[in-house]
mmCIF file of C-alpha atoms and ligand atoms in Angstrom:
data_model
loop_
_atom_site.group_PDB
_atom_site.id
_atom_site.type_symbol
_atom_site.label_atom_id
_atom_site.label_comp_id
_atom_site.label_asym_id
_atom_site.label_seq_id
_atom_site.Cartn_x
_atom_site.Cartn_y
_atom_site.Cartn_z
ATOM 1 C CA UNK A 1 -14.813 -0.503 -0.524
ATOM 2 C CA UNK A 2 -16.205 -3.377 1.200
ATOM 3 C CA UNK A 3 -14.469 -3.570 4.292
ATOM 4 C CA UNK A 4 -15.814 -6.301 5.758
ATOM 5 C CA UNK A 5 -14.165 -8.588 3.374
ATOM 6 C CA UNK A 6 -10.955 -6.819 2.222
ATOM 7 C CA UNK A 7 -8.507 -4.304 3.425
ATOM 8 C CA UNK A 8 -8.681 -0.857 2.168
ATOM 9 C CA UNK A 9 -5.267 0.397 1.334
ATOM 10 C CA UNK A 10 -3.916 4.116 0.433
ATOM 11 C CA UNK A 11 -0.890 4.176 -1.031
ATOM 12 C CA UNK A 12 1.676 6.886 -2.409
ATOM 13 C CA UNK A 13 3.406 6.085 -5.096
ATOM 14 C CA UNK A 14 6.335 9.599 -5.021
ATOM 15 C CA UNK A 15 7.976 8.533 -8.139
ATOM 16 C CA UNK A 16 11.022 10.732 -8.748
ATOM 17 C CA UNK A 17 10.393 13.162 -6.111
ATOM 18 C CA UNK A 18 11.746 13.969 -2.564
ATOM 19 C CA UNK A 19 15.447 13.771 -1.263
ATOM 20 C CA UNK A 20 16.132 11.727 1.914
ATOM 21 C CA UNK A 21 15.875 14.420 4.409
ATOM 22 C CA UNK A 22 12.788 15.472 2.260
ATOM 23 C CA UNK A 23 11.861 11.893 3.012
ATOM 24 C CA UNK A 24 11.960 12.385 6.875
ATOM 25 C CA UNK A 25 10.469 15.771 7.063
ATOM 26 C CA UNK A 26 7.591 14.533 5.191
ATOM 27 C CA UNK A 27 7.025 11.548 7.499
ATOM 28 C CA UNK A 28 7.119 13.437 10.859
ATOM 29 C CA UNK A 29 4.419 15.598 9.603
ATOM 30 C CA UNK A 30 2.086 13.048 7.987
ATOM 31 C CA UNK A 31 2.264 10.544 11.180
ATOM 32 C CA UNK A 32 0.305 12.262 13.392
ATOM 33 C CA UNK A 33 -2.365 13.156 10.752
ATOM 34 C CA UNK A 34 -3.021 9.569 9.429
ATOM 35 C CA UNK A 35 -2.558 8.135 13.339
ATOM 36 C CA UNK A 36 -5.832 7.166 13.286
ATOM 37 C CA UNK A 37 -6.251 6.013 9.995
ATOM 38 C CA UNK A 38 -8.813 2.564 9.872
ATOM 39 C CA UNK A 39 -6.962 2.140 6.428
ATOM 40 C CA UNK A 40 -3.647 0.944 5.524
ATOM 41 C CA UNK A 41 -1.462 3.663 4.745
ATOM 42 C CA UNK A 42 1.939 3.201 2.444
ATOM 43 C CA UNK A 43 4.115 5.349 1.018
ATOM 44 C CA UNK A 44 6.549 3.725 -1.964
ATOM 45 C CA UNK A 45 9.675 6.045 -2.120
ATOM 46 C CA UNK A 46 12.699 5.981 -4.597
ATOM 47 C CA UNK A 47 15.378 3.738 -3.263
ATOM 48 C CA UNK A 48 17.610 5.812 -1.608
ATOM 49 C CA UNK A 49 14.641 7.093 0.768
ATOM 50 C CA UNK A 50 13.573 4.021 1.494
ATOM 51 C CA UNK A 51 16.472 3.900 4.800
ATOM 52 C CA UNK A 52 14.799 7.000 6.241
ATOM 53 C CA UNK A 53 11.314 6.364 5.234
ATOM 54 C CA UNK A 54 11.622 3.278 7.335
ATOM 55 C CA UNK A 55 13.843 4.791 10.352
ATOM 56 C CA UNK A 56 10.939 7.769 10.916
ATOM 57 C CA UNK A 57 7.999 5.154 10.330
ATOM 58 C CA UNK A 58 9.780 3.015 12.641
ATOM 59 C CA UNK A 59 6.690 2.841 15.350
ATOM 60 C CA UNK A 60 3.613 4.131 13.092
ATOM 61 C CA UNK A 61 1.346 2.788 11.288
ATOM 62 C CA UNK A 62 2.272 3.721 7.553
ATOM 63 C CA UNK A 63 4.120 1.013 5.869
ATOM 64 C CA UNK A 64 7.108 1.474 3.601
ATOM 65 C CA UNK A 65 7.176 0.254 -0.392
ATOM 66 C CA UNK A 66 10.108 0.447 -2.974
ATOM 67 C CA UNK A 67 8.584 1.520 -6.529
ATOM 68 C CA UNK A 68 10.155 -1.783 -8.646
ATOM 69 C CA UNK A 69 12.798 -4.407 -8.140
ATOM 70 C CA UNK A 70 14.882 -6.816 -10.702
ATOM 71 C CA UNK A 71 13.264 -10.249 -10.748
ATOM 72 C CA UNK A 72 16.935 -11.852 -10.317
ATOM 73 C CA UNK A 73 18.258 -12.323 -7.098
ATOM 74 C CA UNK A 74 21.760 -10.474 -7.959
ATOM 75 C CA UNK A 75 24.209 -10.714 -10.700
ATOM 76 C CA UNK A 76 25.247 -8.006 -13.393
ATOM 77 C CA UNK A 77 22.285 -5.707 -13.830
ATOM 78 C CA UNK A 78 24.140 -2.603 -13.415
ATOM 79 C CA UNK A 79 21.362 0.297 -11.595
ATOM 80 C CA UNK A 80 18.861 -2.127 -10.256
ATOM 81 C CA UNK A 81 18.306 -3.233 -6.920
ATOM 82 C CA UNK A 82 17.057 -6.891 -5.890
ATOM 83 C CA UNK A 83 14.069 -7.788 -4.053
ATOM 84 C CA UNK A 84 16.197 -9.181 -1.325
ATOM 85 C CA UNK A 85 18.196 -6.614 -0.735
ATOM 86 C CA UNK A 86 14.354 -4.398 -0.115
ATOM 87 C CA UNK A 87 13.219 -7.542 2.681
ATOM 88 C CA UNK A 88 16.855 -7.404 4.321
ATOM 89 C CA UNK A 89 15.996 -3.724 5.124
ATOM 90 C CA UNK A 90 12.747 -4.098 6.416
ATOM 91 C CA UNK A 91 10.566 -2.436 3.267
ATOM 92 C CA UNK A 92 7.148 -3.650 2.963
ATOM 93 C CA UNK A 93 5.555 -3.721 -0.099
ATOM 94 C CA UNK A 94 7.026 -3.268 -3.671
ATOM 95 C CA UNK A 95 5.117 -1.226 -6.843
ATOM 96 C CA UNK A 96 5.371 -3.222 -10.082
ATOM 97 C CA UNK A 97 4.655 -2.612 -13.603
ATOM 98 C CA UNK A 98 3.812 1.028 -13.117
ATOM 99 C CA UNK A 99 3.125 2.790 -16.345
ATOM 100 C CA UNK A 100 6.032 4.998 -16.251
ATOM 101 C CA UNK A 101 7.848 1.943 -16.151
ATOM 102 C CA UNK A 102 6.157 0.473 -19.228
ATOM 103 C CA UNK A 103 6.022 3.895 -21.247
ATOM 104 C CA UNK A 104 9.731 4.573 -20.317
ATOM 105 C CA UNK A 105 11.700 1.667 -19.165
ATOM 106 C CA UNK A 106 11.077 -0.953 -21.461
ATOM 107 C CA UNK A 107 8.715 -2.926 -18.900
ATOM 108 C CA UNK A 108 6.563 -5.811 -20.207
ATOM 109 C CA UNK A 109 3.914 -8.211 -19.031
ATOM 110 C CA UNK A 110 6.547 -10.815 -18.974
ATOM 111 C CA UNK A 111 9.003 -8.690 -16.969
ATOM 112 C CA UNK A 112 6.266 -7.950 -14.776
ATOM 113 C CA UNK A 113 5.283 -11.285 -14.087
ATOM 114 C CA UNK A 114 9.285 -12.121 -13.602
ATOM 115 C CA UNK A 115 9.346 -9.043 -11.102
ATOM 116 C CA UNK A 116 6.187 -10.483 -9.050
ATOM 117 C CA UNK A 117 7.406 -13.436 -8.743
ATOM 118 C CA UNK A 118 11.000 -12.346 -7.319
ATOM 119 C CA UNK A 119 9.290 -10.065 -4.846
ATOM 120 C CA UNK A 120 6.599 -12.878 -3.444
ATOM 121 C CA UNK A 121 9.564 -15.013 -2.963
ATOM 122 C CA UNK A 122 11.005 -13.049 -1.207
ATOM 123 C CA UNK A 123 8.043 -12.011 1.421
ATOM 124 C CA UNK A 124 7.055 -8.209 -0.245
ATOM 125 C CA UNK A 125 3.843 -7.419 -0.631
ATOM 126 C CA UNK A 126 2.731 -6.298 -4.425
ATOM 127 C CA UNK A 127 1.393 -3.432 -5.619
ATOM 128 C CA UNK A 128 0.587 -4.684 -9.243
ATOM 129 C CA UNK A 129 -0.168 -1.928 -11.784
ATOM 130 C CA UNK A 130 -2.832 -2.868 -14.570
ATOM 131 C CA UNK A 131 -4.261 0.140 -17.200
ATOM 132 C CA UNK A 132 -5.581 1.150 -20.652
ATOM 133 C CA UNK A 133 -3.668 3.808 -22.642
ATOM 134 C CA UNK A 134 -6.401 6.259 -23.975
ATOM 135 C CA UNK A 135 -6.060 5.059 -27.315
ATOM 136 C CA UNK A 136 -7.576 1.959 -26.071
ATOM 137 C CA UNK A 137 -10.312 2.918 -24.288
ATOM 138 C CA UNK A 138 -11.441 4.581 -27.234
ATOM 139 C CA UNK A 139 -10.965 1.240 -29.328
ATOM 140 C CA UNK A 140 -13.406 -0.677 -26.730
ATOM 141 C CA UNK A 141 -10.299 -2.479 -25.417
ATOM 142 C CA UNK A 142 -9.866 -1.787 -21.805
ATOM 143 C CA UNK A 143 -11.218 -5.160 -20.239
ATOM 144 C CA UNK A 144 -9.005 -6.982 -23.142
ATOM 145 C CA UNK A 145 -5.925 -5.052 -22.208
ATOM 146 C CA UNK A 146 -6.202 -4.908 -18.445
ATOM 147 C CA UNK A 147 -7.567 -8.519 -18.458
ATOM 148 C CA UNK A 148 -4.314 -9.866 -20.418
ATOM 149 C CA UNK A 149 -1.882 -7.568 -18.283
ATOM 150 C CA UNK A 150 -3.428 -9.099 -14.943
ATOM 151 C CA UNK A 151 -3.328 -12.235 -16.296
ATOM 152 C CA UNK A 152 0.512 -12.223 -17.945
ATOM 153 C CA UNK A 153 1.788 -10.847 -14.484
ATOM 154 C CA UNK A 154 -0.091 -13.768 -12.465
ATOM 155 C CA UNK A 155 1.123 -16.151 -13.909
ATOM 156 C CA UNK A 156 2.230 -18.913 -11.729
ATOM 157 C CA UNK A 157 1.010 -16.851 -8.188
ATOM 158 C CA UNK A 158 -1.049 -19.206 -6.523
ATOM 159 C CA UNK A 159 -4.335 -18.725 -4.671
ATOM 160 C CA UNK A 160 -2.066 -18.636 -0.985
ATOM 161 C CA UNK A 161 1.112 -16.068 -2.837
ATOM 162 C CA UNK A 162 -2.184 -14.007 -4.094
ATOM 163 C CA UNK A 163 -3.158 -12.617 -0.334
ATOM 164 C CA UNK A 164 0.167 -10.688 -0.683
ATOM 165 C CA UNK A 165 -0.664 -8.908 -4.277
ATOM 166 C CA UNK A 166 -2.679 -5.579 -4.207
ATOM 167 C CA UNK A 167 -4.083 -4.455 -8.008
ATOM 168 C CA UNK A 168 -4.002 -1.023 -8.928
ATOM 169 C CA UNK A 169 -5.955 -0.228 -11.635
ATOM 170 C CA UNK A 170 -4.454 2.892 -12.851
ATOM 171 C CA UNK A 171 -5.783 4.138 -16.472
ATOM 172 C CA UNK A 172 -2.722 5.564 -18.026
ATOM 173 C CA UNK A 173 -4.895 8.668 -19.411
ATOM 174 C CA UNK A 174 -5.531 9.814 -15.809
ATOM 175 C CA UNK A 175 -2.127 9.614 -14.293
ATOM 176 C CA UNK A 176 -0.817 13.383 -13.771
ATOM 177 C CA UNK A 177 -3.004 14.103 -15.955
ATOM 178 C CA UNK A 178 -5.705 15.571 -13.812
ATOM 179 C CA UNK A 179 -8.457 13.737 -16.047
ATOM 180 C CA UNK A 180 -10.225 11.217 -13.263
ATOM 181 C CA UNK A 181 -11.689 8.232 -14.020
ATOM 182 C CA UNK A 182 -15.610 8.847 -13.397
ATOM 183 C CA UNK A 183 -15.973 6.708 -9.807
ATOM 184 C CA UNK A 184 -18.314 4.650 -12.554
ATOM 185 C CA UNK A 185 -15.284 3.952 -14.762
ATOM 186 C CA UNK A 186 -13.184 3.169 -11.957
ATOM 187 C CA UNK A 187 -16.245 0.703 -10.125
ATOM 188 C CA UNK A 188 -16.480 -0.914 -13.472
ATOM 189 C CA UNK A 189 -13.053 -1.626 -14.547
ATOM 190 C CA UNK A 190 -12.021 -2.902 -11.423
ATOM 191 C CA UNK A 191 -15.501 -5.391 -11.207
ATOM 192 C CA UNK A 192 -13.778 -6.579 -14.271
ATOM 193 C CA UNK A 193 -10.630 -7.447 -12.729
ATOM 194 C CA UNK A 194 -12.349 -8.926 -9.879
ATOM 195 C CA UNK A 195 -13.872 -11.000 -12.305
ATOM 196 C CA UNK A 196 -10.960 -12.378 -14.050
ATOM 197 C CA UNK A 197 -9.683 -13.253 -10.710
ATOM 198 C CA UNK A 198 -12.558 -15.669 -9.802
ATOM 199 C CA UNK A 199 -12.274 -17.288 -13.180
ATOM 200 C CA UNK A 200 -8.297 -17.657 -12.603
ATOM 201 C CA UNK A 201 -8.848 -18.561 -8.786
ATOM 202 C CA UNK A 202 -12.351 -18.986 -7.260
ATOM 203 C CA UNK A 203 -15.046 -16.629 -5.596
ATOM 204 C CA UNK A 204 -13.296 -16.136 -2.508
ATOM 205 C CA UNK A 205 -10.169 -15.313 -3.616
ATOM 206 C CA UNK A 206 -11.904 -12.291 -5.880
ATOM 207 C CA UNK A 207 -13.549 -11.446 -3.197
ATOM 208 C CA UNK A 208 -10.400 -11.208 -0.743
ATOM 209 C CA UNK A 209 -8.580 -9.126 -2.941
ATOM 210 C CA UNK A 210 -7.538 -5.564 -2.683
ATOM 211 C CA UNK A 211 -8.202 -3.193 -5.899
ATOM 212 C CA UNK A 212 -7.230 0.104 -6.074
ATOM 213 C CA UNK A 213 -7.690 2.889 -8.551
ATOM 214 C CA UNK A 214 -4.973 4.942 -9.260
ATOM 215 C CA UNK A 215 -4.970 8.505 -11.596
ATOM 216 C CA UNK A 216 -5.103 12.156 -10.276
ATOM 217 C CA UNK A 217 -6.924 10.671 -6.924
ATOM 218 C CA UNK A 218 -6.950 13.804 -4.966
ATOM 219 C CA UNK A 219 -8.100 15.071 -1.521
ATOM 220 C CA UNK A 220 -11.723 16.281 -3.030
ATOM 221 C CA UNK A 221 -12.666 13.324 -5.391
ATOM 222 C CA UNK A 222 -11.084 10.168 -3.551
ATOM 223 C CA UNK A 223 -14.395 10.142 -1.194
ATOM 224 C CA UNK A 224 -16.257 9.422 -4.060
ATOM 225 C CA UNK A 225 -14.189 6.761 -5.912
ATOM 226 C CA UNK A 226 -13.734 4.824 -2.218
ATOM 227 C CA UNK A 227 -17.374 4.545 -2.242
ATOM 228 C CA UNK A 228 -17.448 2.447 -4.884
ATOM 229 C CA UNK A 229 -17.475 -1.431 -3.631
ATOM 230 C CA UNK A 230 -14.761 -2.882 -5.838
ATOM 231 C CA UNK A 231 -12.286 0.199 -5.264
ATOM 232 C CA UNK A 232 -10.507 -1.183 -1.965
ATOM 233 C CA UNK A 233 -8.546 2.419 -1.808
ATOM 234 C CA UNK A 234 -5.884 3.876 -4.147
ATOM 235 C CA UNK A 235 -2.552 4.390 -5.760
ATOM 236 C CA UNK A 236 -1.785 8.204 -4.955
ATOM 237 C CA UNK A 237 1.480 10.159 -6.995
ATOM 238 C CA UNK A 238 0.912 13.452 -7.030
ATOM 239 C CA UNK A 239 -1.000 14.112 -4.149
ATOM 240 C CA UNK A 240 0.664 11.909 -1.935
ATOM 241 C CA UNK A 241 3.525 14.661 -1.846
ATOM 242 C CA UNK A 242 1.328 16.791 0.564
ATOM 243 C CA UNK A 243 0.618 15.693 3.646
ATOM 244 C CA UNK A 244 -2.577 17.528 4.124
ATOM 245 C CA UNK A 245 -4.074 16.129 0.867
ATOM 246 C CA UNK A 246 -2.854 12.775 1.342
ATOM 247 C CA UNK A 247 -3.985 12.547 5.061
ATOM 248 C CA UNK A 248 -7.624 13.501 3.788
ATOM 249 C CA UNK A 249 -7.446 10.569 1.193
ATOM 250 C CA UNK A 250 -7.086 8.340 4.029
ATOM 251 C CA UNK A 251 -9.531 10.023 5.963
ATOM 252 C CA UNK A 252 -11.699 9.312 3.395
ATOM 253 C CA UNK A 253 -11.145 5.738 2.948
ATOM 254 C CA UNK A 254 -11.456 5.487 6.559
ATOM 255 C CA UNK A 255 -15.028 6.188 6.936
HETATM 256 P P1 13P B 1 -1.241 10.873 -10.093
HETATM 257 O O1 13P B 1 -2.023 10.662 -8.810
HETATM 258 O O2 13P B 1 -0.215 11.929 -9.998
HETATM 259 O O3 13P B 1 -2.156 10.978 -11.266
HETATM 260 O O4 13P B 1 -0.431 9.497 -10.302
HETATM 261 C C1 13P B 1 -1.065 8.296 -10.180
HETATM 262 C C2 13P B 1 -0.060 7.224 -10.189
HETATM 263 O O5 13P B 1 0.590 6.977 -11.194
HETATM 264 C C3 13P B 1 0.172 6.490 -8.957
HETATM 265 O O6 13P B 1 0.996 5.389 -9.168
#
């Protein structure tokens, strides 16, 4: 992290996991451990916990994300929910182009990029997922793949819209799987994307910008990958379902 430039930012990314009064519950007991967080803390919920999640955050300092939206405004897209209808209630910050969503739902650069630009319109902040499927790190094609993917989904974001995009650099090959990135493949992918940002924008813009890492981050290794100066905090699933563990990742990206 360099702190002194850009924000640090933990995140939880809960995927399918935790019922609305789960929701609450959780909250009460993680507020007073991350009170004193010198991070920003998230938490991105499924949709229907995003009501509680922002009633019991109502007052604290963690911040409240949806985990996608449709890139249309409204109209006949039966199960999906619009990025207005997440800034009329008050949510935060929106995940897009998670893996699960490309593995499982069909998602594309192209959908990301349409998804990006519905939430910045619409005053969310981004949580933009870039990664490498194994199979391509073994080909020697991460920085092609991850370069193209953050480049698709930027597409037409200019330098000002960019302040409100995070990047989470999550290789797919670590997510649940318990396999970490090395805090050297993490520092060195996400150099890479910094770089591809100050050739798309300029220096200070690559600078200014928030890149997290993102795959089996947990409460004993997230130290580590923080301390690496391009990885501005990270994109937690799994153990952002316990408090405990997920208060000590912002502990640690709070020293
Ligand atoms: P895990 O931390 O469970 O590996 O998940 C990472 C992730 O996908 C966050 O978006």
């Amino acid at each position: 992290m360099k702190k002194d430039v850009r924000k640090a930012v933990i995140a939880g990314n809960w995927k399918m996991n935790k019922t609305p009064a789960e929701a609450t519950a959780f909250i009460e007991e993680l507020k007073p451990l991350v009170a004193d967080a010198s991070c920003d803390v998230v938490i991105c919920v499924p949709f229907v916990d995003l009501q509680n999640a922002l009633d019991a955050t109502k007052g604290s300092n963690i911040k409240v994300g949806a985990e996608n939206c449709h890139w249309a405004t409204n109209g006949a897209f039966t199960g999906e929910v619009a990025a207005p209808m997440l800034a009329e209630m008050g949510v935060e910050y929106v995940v897009i182009g998670h893996s699960e969503r490309r593995a499982y739902f069909g998602e594309t650069d192209e959908t990301v990029q349409m998804r990006t630009r519905a939430a910045i319109d619409n005053g969310l902040k981004v949580i933009l997922c870039v990664g490498e499927v194994l199979e391509q790190r073994e080909q020697g094609i991460t920085e092609e793949v991850v370069g193209l993917q953050t480049k698709v989904a930027l597409g037409g974001v200019s330098k000002e819209e960019l302040k409100n995009i995070i990047i989470a650099y999550e290789p797919v090959w670590a997510i649940g799987t318990g396999k970490t990135a090395t805090p050297e493949q993490a520092e060195e992918v996400n150099h890479y994307i910094r770089t591809v940002i100050a050739k798309l924008y300029d220096d200070e813009a690559a600078e200014a910008i928030t890149i997290q890492y993102g795959g089996s981050m947990n409460a004993k290794n997230a130290e580590e990958l923080v301390g690496k100066v391009d990885v501005d905090g990270g994109l937690i699933g799994g153990a952002s379902l316990k408090s405990a563990d997920f208060a000590t990742i912002v502990a640690a990206a709070s020293k």
